[in-house]
Amino acid sequence: MYKIDKLNELAKVVAAKRAENAALEPRRMTAEEKDELLAHFHPDYKQDEFTVLSAGVNKGDKVPTQLAALLQGKSRISASDVDLSAPDYDTDVLIIGGGGAGASAAIEADEAGVKAMIVTKLRIGDANTMMAEGGIQAADKPNDSPAIHFLDAFGGGHFAAKPELVKKLVTKAPEAIQWLNKLGVEFDKESDGTMVTTHGGGTSRKRMHAAKDYSGAEIMRTLRDEVINRGIPVIDFTAAVEIILDENGKAAGAVLMNMETKELLVARAKTVIIATGGAGRLHYQGFPTSNHYGATADGLILGYRVGAKLLYADTLQYHPTGTGYPEQIFGALVTEKVRSLGAKLVNIDGDVFMHPLETRDVTAASIIRECTAHDKGIETNLGKAIWLDTPMIEYIHGEGTIEKRIPAMMRMFGKYGIDIRKEPILVYPTLHYQNGGLDISDDCATGVENLYAAGEVAGGIHGRNRLMGNSLLDVIVFGRNAGIYASAKAKETAVPEKLTLEHIEKFNNELKVCGAASEVASPMLLPHYARKK
Ligand code: MEZ
């Protein structure tokens, strides 16, 4: 590991080449070069990090090994632990998860005039939505269109996304921005009121709308206020541990567990929306994560056990620029907006080794290659990293740009004595997003009747790689969509009479028969390093 003095020495190499590097127009990689790079350096291609499922609807498919252990894990309850005859809560639409998708769904359900209720294992807003920084995409400028947005997103996802989902994502995007704007999100605007938009990796038009570099926090703040102002019930510190079905196999509620007392509660509902977010806290392949504390794949487990199918659960997003140094913020997100504003990725020799706005999977793989095969990384106490030349932003756009456009980044590094206006920072890929999830159709239905999914827990919208800003968009578009469809379905559904948890025993038996039963308690609820009694 280099000492701080040595890092300062190496940073001088970056400063010396800044003017030359700022003028560079690095070429884009060809499709063949990208394929070759991904196959050798992207973590999704490391076959020994995946396990083939032996049980459930995705039997025969490979998923990350940590996820397989949970999907084939042991329920936290057995049917006899719960009295299903006397529900503690009765609602029309039960929403599991208090992030952007859950809150958007709840607002639409309330708007539709049905009874909605949110349950969340932490608090409303403790979610990856809150952590998103750089922005939200929408094709609402004269030189852009939803069709161009479609091509960018579909191509960026390696043509694997479900076209009907991408169509919904892009065509509903301009309306989503207007909806958020009306609710009170403080988007960055020019003095005439037009929204400021920038590029992200893989975008052919500037369509990233942002609230500085805390776009997700600003959006979540607004949604949370709206949920509270409408008086929608939010049951916090209460996790869903099993979906309840009715005698016809339709979703009819969930078993809840108070996170503090471990008391079990029953919520009966006509329809259920899973909006539990992602899985970064499973730390696949030992990567650090940019995700919030509760991102433990719970929704995938809840859905899978009652027969909802997974799509592309083997594809993860490693955000190219997680913090590589200092170790107190190792893996924390360094927004892609830093590169949108002109900062380039530079190796130990001060050389730019790639175009800074390739898609995320390609950029992450390229950084990994630079640090491994090319041996051009900078050693830190936690491994190798690459320079992100942040002072280049002010070299290009002038003094004051960083404080104005990415103040959260400036503050985050400033706490550790690093002034990103003057010094480059060290970055390395961090586990950021699950590209796949519960397979949904364009009404957010999962295939298990009356069970819906929205937000990061859903798969198929982004194919095998997501573009920046399409996640904040997805939680709004598909969160609202799930709220609308689940409410319409609830209106034509009677209160479920017979509630069952028979699926637990059925799934256990399947696990036993195929020899895959494990003692891992799932859903996980909190990361393994959570506070223990
Ligand atoms: O969409 C994202 O993941 C996002 C906006 C992240 C970022 O780099 O800021």
Coordinates of C-alpha atoms and ligand atoms in Angstrom, one line a residue, residues 132-135 317 319 333-337 360 432 466-472, ligand 1:
A132 CA -29.3 7.7 -6.1
E133 CA -27.3 10.8 -6.9
G134 CA -26.8 11.7 -10.6
G135 CA -30.3 12.0 -12.0
Q317 CA -24.5 -3.9 -11.9
H319 CA -21.0 0.9 -10.6
L333 CA -21.1 6.0 -4.7
V334 CA -19.2 8.5 -6.7
T335 CA -21.9 9.6 -9.1
E336 CA -21.6 9.1 -12.8
K337 CA -22.4 12.8 -13.0
R360 CA -21.5 0.9 -16.8
H432 CA -24.8 -1.0 -7.1
R466 CA -29.0 -0.6 -16.8
L467 CA -28.1 2.9 -17.9
M468 CA -27.6 5.7 -15.4
G469 CA -30.9 7.5 -14.4
N470 CA -33.1 4.7 -15.7
S471 CA -33.5 3.4 -12.1
L472 CA -35.0 6.5 -10.6
Ligands
MEZ1 O1 -29.0 5.5 -11.9 C1 -28.1 5.5 -11.1 O2 -27.7 4.4 -10.7 C2 -27.4 6.7 -10.7 C3 -28.1 8.0 -11.0 C4 -26.2 6.7 -10.1 C5 -25.2 7.7 -10.2 O3 -24.1 7.5 -10.7 O4 -25.4 8.9 -9.7

